[in-house]
Amino acid sequence: MADTEITNVTEYEAIARAKLPKMVFDYYASGAEDQWTLRENRYAFSRILFRPRILIDVSKIDMTTTVLGFKISMPIMIAPTAMQKMAHPEGEYATARAASAAGTIMTLSSWATSSVEEVASTGPGIRFFQLYVYKDRHVVAQLVRRAERAGFKAIALTVDTPRLGRREADIKNRFTLPPFLTLKNFEGLDLGKMDKADDSGLASYVAGQIDRSLSWKDVKWLQTITKLPILVKGVLTGEDARIAVDVGAAGIIVSNHGARQLDYVPATIMALEEVVKATQGRIPVFLDGGVRRGTDVFKALALGASGIFVSKS
């Protein structure tokens, strides 16, 4: 495997399967329940075809774009992925350095195995912070303040996880964070470790800590504790897109959580147009999930996205 020349993103999966412990690979690779949406996130892109125009001068191409006022090298950013040190000892440090070198934005997961301060210490870069809302709001406020102090530029509020999706591979594997790692942002709050459970340790952790009462009023609350722009991550309908605009969200990420939450929701690329139409250009709309090639990025942009986020899904 070591000598394999990688020519596209999809080829990483087979290499990861060979190199990673089964519990870790399955955590990164699997979706919820029947995994219909996981497959559909990919297949939906393949049903969208181009109508190419010809004899256009393409000798000078500019892929730079602006996201929330920040200039980046391309409309491709890094989505939050939890617990990256399970895959490599450098984990989120390496991702942060790579994003900075590529001139684009990294989103750090709340459940990272490196803290906001540690990621900031890797050097300059435009970084967003993905936020899960815990039952204890002091924990949330403290985390947001730390992200601000560490120079993060926006909050990506995940709104599709009042409870964890039923990820059957994690249940079978009794998934838990390896003992040598912690959820670094919560280490000092006694929330950094994950207990072993009779099903998925992460599902038990979420059930114990994450606020199931989260609603639109909490987006308003978040605006009272931070001046950072808030992206609402996990919107799939025009109705919710309109509410997001009304409550003052700075942008929307059309996301089905990498098909890891509710199965049988549409592929994000299929939900995109409805969301874009509903926002009427008032705020930018981004997309994650199922993106594997530049052609996928182009399809999302053509359907109205201002940019896309890539991660393990």
Rosetta silent file (secondary structure, phi, psi, omega in degrees, C-alpha in Angstrom):
SEQUENCE: MADTEITNVTEYEAIARAKLPKMVFDYYASGAEDQWTLRENRYAFSRILFRPRILIDVSKIDMTTTVLGFKISMPIMIAPTAMQKMAHPEGEYATARAASAAGTIMTLSSWATSSVEEVASTGPGIRFFQLYVYKDRHVVAQLVRRAERAGFKAIALTVDTPRLGRREADIKNRFTLPPFLTLKNFEGLDLGKMDKADDSGLASYVAGQIDRSLSWKDVKWLQTITKLPILVKGVLTGEDARIAVDVGAAGIIVSNHGARQLDYVPATIMALEEVVKATQGRIPVFLDGGVRRGTDVFKALALGASGIFVSKS
SCORE:     score description
SCORE:     0.000 S_00000001
   1 L     0.000  -33.522 -173.018    0.000    0.000    0.000 S_00000001
   2 L   -59.885  -30.399 -175.976    2.836    2.358    0.864 S_00000001
   3 L   -88.908   -2.387 -176.531    3.915    2.619   -2.751 S_00000001
   4 L   -64.522  129.300  174.295    0.433    3.316   -4.085 S_00000001
   5 L   -84.715  121.964 -178.723    0.225    6.554   -6.001 S_00000001
   6 L   -87.792  123.032 -179.130   -2.929    8.352   -4.887 S_00000001
   7 L  -109.781  -11.359  176.195   -4.674   10.081   -7.771 S_00000001
   8 L  -155.915  165.159 -172.599   -7.959   10.996   -6.102 S_00000001
   9 H   -62.680  -37.187 -176.471   -9.560   11.427   -2.685 S_00000001
  10 H   -58.506  -30.306 -176.499  -11.639    8.227   -2.838 S_00000001
  11 H   -68.473  -16.948  177.390   -8.471    6.126   -2.860 S_00000001
  12 H   -64.496  -28.304 -172.948   -7.639    7.189    0.697 S_00000001
  13 H   -62.238  -46.152 -179.119  -10.493    5.028    1.996 S_00000001
  14 H   -64.404  -37.250  179.447   -8.909    1.668    1.134 S_00000001
  15 H   -67.666  -42.461  178.159   -5.583    2.803    2.595 S_00000001
  16 H   -62.196  -41.367 -179.726   -7.302    3.993    5.786 S_00000001
  17 H   -60.237  -38.616 -178.685   -9.148    0.666    6.066 S_00000001
  18 H   -73.332  -32.845 -170.814   -5.819   -1.181    5.877 S_00000001
  19 H   -94.033  -32.332 -170.942   -3.960    1.055    8.321 S_00000001
  20 L   -91.057  150.583  170.981   -6.487    2.010   11.030 S_00000001
  21 L   -58.388  148.801 -175.038   -7.894   -0.129   13.843 S_00000001
  22 H   -56.612  -43.886 -178.506  -11.383   -1.364   12.886 S_00000001
  23 H   -58.774  -40.344 -177.819  -13.128    0.667   15.606 S_00000001
  24 H   -72.345  -47.787  179.106  -11.459    3.867   14.384 S_00000001
  25 H   -58.438  -47.146 -177.886  -12.028    3.228   10.669 S_00000001
  26 H   -61.724  -38.101  178.376  -15.678    2.349   11.260 S_00000001
  27 H   -60.652  -46.147 -178.474  -16.194    5.506   13.329 S_00000001
  28 H   -70.232  -36.577 -165.586  -14.866    7.699   10.522 S_00000001
  29 H   -94.756  -20.140 -168.665  -16.439    5.805    7.624 S_00000001
  30 L   -93.898  163.354  176.473  -19.908    4.743    8.703 S_00000001
  31 L  -116.431 -168.228 -178.040  -23.307    6.430    8.657 S_00000001
  32 L   -86.679  146.013  169.538  -26.551    5.984   10.562 S_00000001
  33 L    46.921 -116.949 -177.141  -28.815    2.921   10.415 S_00000001
  34 L   -75.241   -8.635 -179.449  -29.219    1.590    6.822 S_00000001
  35 L    61.494   26.428  177.700  -26.641    4.111    5.570 S_00000001
  36 H   -63.395  -46.197 -178.505  -28.961    5.014    2.692 S_00000001
  37 H   -66.908  -33.307  177.245  -28.134    8.705    3.014 S_00000001
  38 H   -58.083  -47.340  178.824  -24.419    7.897    3.247 S_00000001
  39 H   -68.924  -40.725 -176.929  -24.571    6.257   -0.195 S_00000001
  40 H   -64.939  -33.737  176.550  -26.969    8.869   -1.556 S_00000001
  41 H   -52.833  -36.917  177.930  -24.626   11.738   -0.576 S_00000001
  42 H   -82.389  -52.108 -173.293  -22.282   10.332   -3.219 S_00000001
  43 H   -60.098  -35.317 -177.014  -24.724    8.993   -5.814 S_00000001
  44 H   -58.949  -37.947  176.768  -26.704   12.209   -5.964 S_00000001
  45 H   -60.711  -37.852 -174.150  -23.665   14.033   -7.349 S_00000001
  46 H   -71.845  -13.946  178.495  -23.353   11.429  -10.117 S_00000001
  47 L   -89.196   -6.202  179.947  -26.884   12.186  -11.321 S_00000001
  48 L   -97.838  121.358 -175.373  -26.058   15.848  -11.988 S_00000001
  49 L  -111.177  155.606  179.856  -24.612   16.372  -15.455 S_00000001
  50 L   -88.897  152.081  166.756  -22.819   19.305  -17.064 S_00000001
  51 L  -118.526   83.887 -170.229  -23.857   21.315  -20.106 S_00000001
  52 L   -71.855  135.264  171.524  -20.415   22.564  -21.071 S_00000001
  53 L   -93.557  149.957 -173.333  -20.032   25.755  -23.076 S_00000001
  54 L  -120.904  170.588  178.740  -17.085   25.955  -25.462 S_00000001
  55 L    53.810   47.991  173.389  -14.694   28.500  -26.969 S_00000001
  56 L  -112.041  137.850  179.984  -14.485   30.566  -23.799 S_00000001
  57 L   -70.476  110.692  179.120  -11.116   32.088  -22.894 S_00000001
  58 L  -116.037   27.695 -177.887   -9.942   30.121  -19.831 S_00000001
  59 L   -73.115  -23.083  177.523   -6.293   31.137  -19.919 S_00000001
  60 L  -124.142  113.080 -177.290   -6.644   33.103  -16.662 S_00000001
  61 L  -116.538  132.755  177.554   -8.527   31.348  -13.872 S_00000001
  62 L  -122.070  111.216 -178.746   -9.083   32.829  -10.403 S_00000001
  63 L   -96.043   -0.445 -178.877  -10.370   30.390   -7.787 S_00000001
  64 L   -65.898  152.330  177.748  -10.042   32.770   -4.852 S_00000001
  65 E  -150.949  174.627 -179.957  -13.200   33.675   -2.997 S_00000001
  66 E  -121.420  130.753  177.893  -14.379   35.455    0.125 S_00000001
  67 E  -124.373  117.857 -176.821  -16.121   33.739    3.044 S_00000001
  68 L    50.910   35.731  177.637  -17.557   35.969    5.795 S_00000001
  69 L    89.280   -3.851 -179.430  -15.155   38.659    4.620 S_00000001
  70 E  -100.898  128.639 -179.069  -12.070   36.430    4.650 S_00000001
  71 E   -82.709  128.775  178.465  -10.222   35.893    1.389 S_00000001
  72 E  -127.652  164.243 -169.961   -9.320   32.251    0.731 S_00000001
  73 L   -75.248  -20.366 -174.862   -7.514   30.512   -2.120 S_00000001
  74 L  -163.942  159.137 -177.644  -10.465   28.381   -3.256 S_00000001
  75 L   -82.235   35.534 -179.900  -14.104   27.699   -2.313 S_00000001
  76 E  -122.766  118.355 -178.010  -13.030   24.487   -0.546 S_00000001
  77 E  -122.639  172.372 -176.969  -12.753   24.537    3.247 S_00000001
  78 E  -103.350  123.166  179.375  -12.238   21.910    5.939 S_00000001
  79 L   -77.961  161.507  178.248  -15.278   20.733    7.867 S_00000001
  80 L   -70.808  132.917  174.011  -15.071   19.744   11.523 S_00000001
  81 L  -130.200  124.756 -175.971  -14.012   16.149   12.134 S_00000001
  82 L   -72.161  154.121  162.983  -13.879   14.865   15.703 S_00000001
  83 L    53.013   51.784 -173.931  -10.987   13.025   17.362 S_00000001
  84 H   -70.341  -21.674  179.343   -8.419   13.290   14.575 S_00000001
  85 H   -71.176  -10.107  171.622   -5.572   11.918   16.700 S_00000001
  86 H   -65.867  -26.160 -176.745   -7.237    8.501   16.461 S_00000001
  87 L   -93.210  -30.366 -175.272   -6.040    8.547   12.834 S_00000001
  88 L  -160.531  140.500 -177.083   -2.594   10.135   13.255 S_00000001
  89 L   -58.135  -27.976  179.970   -0.552   11.394   16.240 S_00000001
  90 L   -78.541  -25.536  174.182   -0.420   14.915   14.758 S_00000001
  91 H    45.853 -127.766 -175.449   -4.204   14.995   14.421 S_00000001
  92 H   -65.048  -24.941  176.349   -5.708   18.474   14.303 S_00000001
  93 H   -58.545  -48.500 -177.161   -2.252   20.124   14.358 S_00000001
  94 H   -64.486  -41.111  179.231   -1.479   18.676   10.930 S_00000001
  95 H   -62.261  -41.970 -179.822   -4.912   19.639    9.584 S_00000001
  96 H   -63.313  -44.100  179.815   -4.461   23.207   10.826 S_00000001
  97 H   -65.572  -40.618 -179.092   -1.035   23.531    9.212 S_00000001
  98 H   -65.463  -42.706  179.577   -2.285   22.010    5.942 S_00000001
  99 H   -62.632  -43.517  179.801   -5.303   24.345    5.774 S_00000001
 100 H   -63.565  -44.136  178.906   -3.087   27.347    6.426 S_00000001
 101 H   -63.387  -32.479  179.950   -0.565   26.246    3.771 S_00000001
 102 H   -84.231   -5.164  178.154   -3.422   25.793    1.293 S_00000001
 103 L    72.028   33.315  179.506   -4.763   29.262    2.089 S_00000001
 104 L  -132.566 -176.635 -171.309   -8.146   28.064    3.264 S_00000001
 105 L   -96.938  136.380  171.320  -10.305   27.766    6.384 S_00000001
 106 E  -107.250  137.725  170.963  -10.234   24.945    8.928 S_00000001
 107 E  -105.504  122.921 -179.916  -13.190   24.253   11.195 S_00000001
 108 E   -90.893  133.369  178.231  -12.156   22.707   14.507 S_00000001
 109 L   -73.631  144.372  168.397  -14.555   20.240   16.121 S_00000001
 110 L   -51.631  -40.468 -175.686  -15.758   20.733   19.701 S_00000001
 111 L   -93.531   38.389  177.271  -14.733   17.086   20.142 S_00000001
 112 L   -74.249  156.330  174.151  -11.211   17.567   18.859 S_00000001
 113 L   -94.479   12.475  170.302   -8.284   15.747   20.423 S_00000001
 114 L  -134.541  144.654 -175.173   -6.392   19.084   20.360 S_00000001
 115 L   -82.520  168.018  176.945   -7.642   22.228   22.088 S_00000001
 116 H   -58.780  -38.593 -179.581   -8.464   25.596   20.503 S_00000001
 117 H   -67.225  -41.794  179.834   -5.287   26.987   22.081 S_00000001
 118 H   -63.962  -42.349  179.702   -3.126   24.165   20.739 S_00000001
 119 H   -65.749  -40.359  177.835   -4.505   24.559   17.221 S_00000001
 120 H   -61.216  -32.962 -176.430   -3.965   28.337   17.388 S_00000001
 121 L   -71.345  -10.170 -179.672   -0.335   27.694   18.402 S_00000001
 122 L   -72.729  -12.702  179.313    0.387   25.969   15.061 S_00000001
 123 L   127.061 -172.708 -175.766    0.677   29.406   13.432 S_00000001
 124 L   -66.838  159.148  178.046   -1.430   31.808   11.407 S_00000001
 125 L   160.622  153.674  176.653   -4.616   30.717    9.660 S_00000001
 126 L   -91.871  121.306 -175.106   -8.313   31.464    9.377 S_00000001
 127 E  -131.211  139.108  172.723  -10.170   29.070   11.655 S_00000001
 128 E  -107.037  158.400  179.184  -13.809   28.497   12.562 S_00000001
 129 E  -119.399  123.494  177.055  -14.999   26.640   15.660 S_00000001
 130 E   -84.687  132.109 -173.250  -17.757   24.020   15.514 S_00000001
 131 E  -118.722  128.025  163.931  -19.928   24.127   18.616 S_00000001
 132 L   -99.489  138.998 -179.330  -22.066   21.519   20.342 S_00000001
 133 L   -93.018  115.235  179.100  -24.339   23.028   22.994 S_00000001
 134 E   -82.791  158.366  177.830  -23.911   21.263   26.330 S_00000001
 135 L   -58.789  -38.419  178.257  -26.603   21.153   29.016 S_00000001
 136 L   -83.433  103.910 -175.307  -24.293   23.243   31.194 S_00000001
 137 H   -68.337  -20.907  175.740  -24.342   26.627   29.459 S_00000001
 138 H   -64.453  -37.015  177.239  -21.338   27.828   31.476 S_00000001
 139 H   -61.141  -44.332 -178.886  -19.306   25.206   29.641 S_00000001
 140 H   -63.376  -49.265 -177.893  -20.590   26.566   26.310 S_00000001
 141 H   -60.486  -42.185 -179.797  -19.907   30.213   27.201 S_00000001
 142 H   -63.384  -43.537 -179.264  -16.414   29.354   28.416 S_00000001
 143 H   -63.831  -43.106  179.162  -15.642   27.396   25.246 S_00000001
 144 H   -62.804  -42.603  178.600  -16.866   30.221   22.983 S_00000001
 145 H   -62.498  -41.308  179.214  -14.736   32.732   24.899 S_00000001
 146 H   -63.830  -41.084  178.320  -11.689   30.481   24.563 S_00000001
 147 H   -62.569  -42.713  177.672  -12.263   30.145   20.815 S_00000001
 148 H   -59.849  -48.827 -177.482  -12.529   33.949   20.524 S_00000001
 149 H   -62.722  -32.755 -179.430   -9.335   34.470   22.524 S_00000001
 150 L   -80.688    2.613  173.373   -7.529   31.887   20.382 S_00000001
 151 L    89.301   13.157  176.157   -8.374   33.941   17.294 S_00000001
 152 L   -69.470  147.304 -166.937  -11.143   31.820   15.782 S_00000001
 153 L  -105.667  -11.753 -179.705  -13.263   33.859   13.385 S_00000001
 154 E  -159.917  159.334  174.434  -16.721   32.208   13.394 S_00000001
 155 E  -109.727  127.358  171.842  -18.869   29.678   15.203 S_00000001
 156 E  -101.415  103.245 -175.329  -20.389   26.779   13.245 S_00000001
 157 E   -85.857  115.260  178.756  -23.324   25.781   15.426 S_00000001
 158 E   -80.070  123.139 -172.278  -24.305   22.138   14.876 S_00000001
 159 L  -117.462    7.643 -175.840  -28.101   21.910   15.066 S_00000001
 160 L  -111.164   20.125 -174.293  -28.814   18.343   13.933 S_00000001
 161 L  -131.924   55.640  174.034  -27.579   16.438   16.994 S_00000001
 162 L   -64.869  -28.334  166.736  -30.038   16.686   19.902 S_00000001
 163 L  -142.514  162.381 -175.181  -29.093   13.035   20.289 S_00000001
 164 L   -77.449  140.349  175.396  -26.522   10.986   18.441 S_00000001
 165 L   -58.838  154.615 -179.786  -27.616    9.125   15.304 S_00000001
 166 L   -80.423   95.828 -177.661  -27.847    5.355   15.568 S_00000001
 167 L   -99.701  100.277 -166.277  -24.484    4.368   14.137 S_00000001
 168 H   -69.388  -28.386  176.000  -24.638    0.607   14.231 S_00000001
 169 H   -63.449  -40.543  179.162  -20.938    0.016   13.553 S_00000001
 170 H   -65.942  -36.189  178.432  -20.116    2.056   16.673 S_00000001
 171 H   -64.976  -49.185 -179.978  -22.621    0.039   18.706 S_00000001
 172 H   -59.790  -40.662 -177.122  -21.111   -3.272   17.531 S_00000001
 173 H   -82.501   -3.030 -173.556  -17.573   -2.015   18.188 S_00000001
 174 L    49.513   52.377 -173.161  -18.516   -0.519   21.602 S_00000001
 175 L   -53.668  134.237  169.945  -16.863    2.642   20.303 S_00000001
 176 L  -151.369  159.146  178.772  -14.959    4.723   22.828 S_00000001
 177 L   -69.217  130.026  179.302  -12.106    7.232   22.682 S_00000001
 178 L   -53.203  145.550 -170.652   -8.770    5.386   23.079 S_00000001
 179 L   -60.392  -24.385 -178.304   -7.426    5.781   26.646 S_00000001
 180 L   -83.500   -0.784 -179.042   -4.372    7.836   25.603 S_00000001
 181 L  -117.134  156.471  172.959   -6.587   10.553   24.078 S_00000001
 182 L  -136.847  160.306  169.481   -9.006   13.121   25.501 S_00000001
 183 L   -77.182   92.750 -164.625  -11.534   15.593   24.143 S_00000001
 184 H   -57.382  -33.647 -178.136   -8.982   18.334   24.758 S_00000001
 185 H   -66.861  -17.096 -175.561  -11.388   21.304   24.866 S_00000001
 186 H  -114.640    7.508 -173.047  -13.134   19.734   27.870 S_00000001
 187 H   -55.767  -46.885 -176.908  -10.137   18.276   29.679 S_00000001
 188 H   -76.602   -3.435 -176.361  -10.164   20.756   32.562 S_00000001
 189 H  -108.066   11.740 -176.217  -13.942   20.412   33.004 S_00000001
 190 L    58.952   27.966  177.394  -13.935   16.654   33.708 S_00000001
 191 L  -120.595   13.789 -172.988  -15.761   16.157   30.405 S_00000001
 192 L   -87.010  -13.858 -177.272  -12.748   15.105   28.364 S_00000001
 193 L  -106.018  157.800 -178.706  -13.048   11.342   28.839 S_00000001
 194 L  -121.572  123.274 -179.329  -15.580    8.925   27.435 S_00000001
 195 L   -76.370  151.388  171.513  -16.763    5.997   29.542 S_00000001
 196 L   -67.064  146.848 -176.818  -17.110    2.538   28.090 S_00000001
 197 L  -138.049  170.265  178.975  -20.764    1.718   27.464 S_00000001
 198 L   -75.318  -12.317  173.857  -23.010   -1.163   26.527 S_00000001
 199 L  -127.539 -110.008  176.234  -23.431    0.375   23.094 S_00000001
 200 L   -99.258  126.520  178.430  -21.504    3.372   21.717 S_00000001
 201 H   -60.208  -33.654  179.379  -19.498    5.306   24.294 S_00000001
 202 H   -69.219  -39.726  178.624  -20.017    8.455   22.223 S_00000001
 203 H   -61.275  -40.431  178.654  -23.800    7.957   22.159 S_00000001
 204 H   -66.664  -40.699  178.481  -23.792    7.656   25.957 S_00000001
 205 H   -61.010  -46.168 -179.986  -21.597   10.753   26.281 S_00000001
 206 H   -62.387  -44.639 -179.520  -23.966   12.762   24.053 S_00000001
 207 H   -59.416  -35.692 -178.517  -27.025   11.542   25.957 S_00000001
 208 H   -80.184  -30.163 -168.317  -25.432   12.702   29.195 S_00000001
 209 H  -113.930  -32.876 -170.625  -24.003   16.049   28.096 S_00000001
 210 E   -86.675  140.496 -172.555  -25.638   17.515   24.977 S_00000001
 211 L   -81.178  111.745  179.574  -28.756   19.683   25.363 S_00000001
 212 L   -77.221  -11.516 -178.764  -31.776   18.103   23.689 S_00000001
 213 L   -87.215    2.516 -177.466  -33.872   21.214   24.325 S_00000001
 214 L   -50.733  130.128 -179.594  -31.765   23.248   21.861 S_00000001
 215 L  -146.075 -178.596 -176.744  -34.013   25.524   19.778 S_00000001
 216 H   -58.319  -30.467 -179.185  -33.942   28.709   17.705 S_00000001
 217 H   -63.685  -24.276  179.713  -34.004   30.847   20.867 S_00000001
 218 H   -75.301  -23.438  172.699  -30.566   29.440   21.692 S_00000001
 219 H   -65.368  -42.301  176.327  -29.153   30.918   18.491 S_00000001
 220 H   -61.034  -44.695  179.131  -30.314   34.270   19.887 S_00000001
 221 H   -58.542  -44.193  179.843  -28.704   33.411   23.236 S_00000001
 222 H   -59.193  -37.486  179.003  -25.418   32.594   21.494 S_00000001
 223 H   -66.505  -23.267  177.823  -25.512   36.027   19.837 S_00000001
 224 H   -78.876  -20.593 -177.537  -25.680   37.615   23.302 S_00000001
 225 H  -104.206   -7.937  178.206  -22.451   35.911   24.422 S_00000001
 226 L  -145.740  147.835  174.162  -20.342   36.350   21.271 S_00000001
 227 L   -94.142   -4.245 -179.793  -19.828   38.864   18.507 S_00000001
 228 L   -66.291  145.149  175.305  -18.481   36.142   16.208 S_00000001
 229 L   -64.104  144.648 -177.707  -20.636   35.361   13.154 S_00000001
 230 E  -113.020  121.240  172.657  -22.734   32.215   13.599 S_00000001
 231 E   -96.102  130.225  177.889  -23.123   29.643   10.828 S_00000001
 232 E   -92.184  115.231 -172.429  -26.060   27.281   11.339 S_00000001
 233 E  -106.927  115.872  179.094  -24.805   23.809   10.386 S_00000001
 234 E   125.593   20.678  179.843  -27.356   21.110    9.615 S_00000001
 235 E   -88.617  133.951 -179.814  -30.084   22.871    7.589 S_00000001
 236 L  -129.988   -3.174 -176.833  -31.853   20.763    4.927 S_00000001
 237 L  -129.809  155.564  175.498  -35.126   22.625    4.233 S_00000001
 238 H   -62.821  -37.492 -179.465  -36.246   25.986    2.903 S_00000001
 239 H   -58.515  -48.449 -179.884  -38.443   26.492    5.984 S_00000001
 240 H   -69.658  -32.128  177.466  -35.471   26.254    8.359 S_00000001
 241 H   -61.194  -42.799  179.718  -33.329   28.339    6.023 S_00000001
 242 H   -64.066  -39.912  178.170  -35.835   31.202    6.276 S_00000001
 243 H   -64.837  -41.595  179.237  -35.851   30.991   10.077 S_00000001
 244 H   -57.654  -41.654  176.534  -32.026   31.002   10.106 S_00000001
 245 H   -62.750  -46.112 -176.047  -32.091   34.239    8.094 S_00000001
 246 H   -63.491  -34.958 -178.958  -34.709   35.737   10.432 S_00000001
 247 L   -84.364   -0.700  173.507  -32.737   34.972   13.614 S_00000001
 248 L    92.481   21.927  174.818  -29.642   36.646   12.192 S_00000001
 249 L   -61.336  145.735  179.866  -27.429   33.713   11.229 S_00000001
 250 L   -82.718  -16.138 -179.293  -24.378   34.830    9.226 S_00000001
 251 E  -178.560  170.167 -178.062  -24.638   31.810    6.958 S_00000001
 252 E  -126.443  138.789  168.870  -25.989   28.292    6.548 S_00000001
 253 E  -110.387  111.707  175.037  -24.195   24.997    6.081 S_00000001
 254 E   -72.021  113.368 -171.814  -26.425   22.526    4.255 S_00000001
 255 L  -151.574  141.880  169.268  -25.390   19.343    6.026 S_00000001
 256 L  -114.562   29.060  175.732  -26.768   15.973    7.043 S_00000001
 257 H    60.551   40.188 -178.949  -23.835   15.392    9.390 S_00000001
 258 H    59.973   29.429  179.541  -22.104   13.171    6.851 S_00000001
 259 H    64.250   25.578 -175.088  -25.220   10.942    6.897 S_00000001
 260 L  -102.368   -2.748 -177.285  -24.378   10.046   10.501 S_00000001
 261 L  -107.378  -93.985 -179.659  -27.511   11.456   12.155 S_00000001
 262 L   -93.601  119.170  176.751  -30.969   10.883   10.595 S_00000001
 263 L   -75.937  160.135 -178.793  -30.972    8.313    7.807 S_00000001
 264 L    66.714   27.703  162.754  -33.300    8.815    4.799 S_00000001
 265 L   -95.245  160.581 -178.179  -32.800   12.551    4.602 S_00000001
 266 L   -65.554  156.978  167.338  -31.825   13.842    1.149 S_00000001
 267 L   -57.560  147.079 -178.229  -28.270   14.109   -0.025 S_00000001
 268 H   -60.642  -36.843 -178.350  -27.013   17.599    0.723 S_00000001
 269 H   -66.059  -25.342  177.821  -26.551   18.376   -2.977 S_00000001
 270 H   -81.007  -26.650  179.325  -30.279   17.588   -3.468 S_00000001
 271 H   -85.591  -17.398 -170.242  -31.328   19.857   -0.579 S_00000001
 272 H   -57.772  -48.819 -173.283  -29.060   22.718   -1.643 S_00000001
 273 H   -60.582  -43.344  179.288  -31.262   24.421   -4.243 S_00000001
 274 H   -59.217  -42.667 -179.207  -34.275   24.640   -1.931 S_00000001
 275 H   -68.501  -44.139  179.236  -32.164   26.231    0.803 S_00000001
 276 H   -59.416  -46.264  179.656  -30.476   28.672   -1.606 S_00000001
 277 H   -58.949  -43.175 -175.678  -33.871   29.773   -2.998 S_00000001
 278 H   -66.394  -31.793 -177.908  -35.278   30.311    0.503 S_00000001
 279 H   -78.561  -17.914  177.446  -32.398   32.568    1.595 S_00000001
 280 L    52.091   33.573  176.533  -32.907   34.854   -1.443 S_00000001
 281 L    75.273    7.831 -176.669  -29.250   35.799   -1.412 S_00000001
 282 L   -76.759  -31.417  175.161  -29.440   37.398    2.026 S_00000001
 283 L  -138.093  154.912 -179.605  -26.817   35.110    3.578 S_00000001
 284 L   -71.843  148.658  178.224  -24.274   32.705    2.065 S_00000001
 285 E  -119.391  129.172  178.863  -25.094   29.006    1.837 S_00000001
 286 E  -116.013  171.099 -177.905  -22.388   26.354    2.083 S_00000001
 287 E  -140.048  143.957  165.550  -22.507   22.566    1.693 S_00000001
 288 E  -134.690  164.985  176.125  -20.768   19.538    3.137 S_00000001
 289 L   103.731  118.135  172.787  -21.135   15.797    2.595 S_00000001
 290 L    83.160   -0.798 -176.729  -20.264   13.503   -0.296 S_00000001
 291 L   -77.694  122.501 -179.800  -17.760   15.818   -1.983 S_00000001
 292 L  -124.973  -23.475 -174.239  -14.940   13.802   -3.565 S_00000001
 293 L  -137.300  165.060  174.854  -13.839   15.685   -6.692 S_00000001
 294 H   -58.481  -33.256  178.028  -13.484   19.141   -8.165 S_00000001
 295 H   -63.652  -33.929  177.186  -16.499   18.344  -10.344 S_00000001
 296 H   -65.587  -42.145  178.688  -18.556   17.900   -7.150 S_00000001
 297 H   -60.603  -45.665 -179.158  -17.419   21.308   -5.915 S_00000001
 298 H   -60.648  -42.149  178.711  -18.346   22.848   -9.249 S_00000001
 299 H   -60.432  -42.925  179.103  -21.821   21.270   -9.127 S_00000001
 300 H   -63.654  -43.278  178.847  -22.423   22.725   -5.663 S_00000001
 301 H   -63.763  -41.173 -178.880  -21.279   26.182   -6.770 S_00000001
 302 H   -64.384  -28.076  179.694  -23.452   25.975   -9.901 S_00000001
 303 L   -92.783    9.675  169.800  -26.469   25.186   -7.692 S_00000001
 304 L   109.965    0.499  177.414  -25.859   28.260   -5.545 S_00000001
 305 L   -71.853  146.895  175.522  -23.399   27.317   -2.829 S_00000001
 306 L   -88.058   -8.985 -179.874  -20.832   29.946   -1.843 S_00000001
 307 E   169.811  170.089  179.087  -18.334   27.226   -1.002 S_00000001
 308 E  -130.429  159.224  175.916  -18.071   23.689    0.303 S_00000001
 309 E  -115.862  136.082  176.944  -16.577   21.945    3.304 S_00000001
 310 E  -114.160  145.986  174.399  -14.791   18.593    3.071 S_00000001
 311 L  -154.491 -149.310 -174.315  -14.181   16.089    5.843 S_00000001
 312 L   -75.080  -13.930 -173.932  -14.273   12.359    6.481 S_00000001
 313 L   -90.954    0.000    0.000  -17.807   11.952    5.062 S_00000001
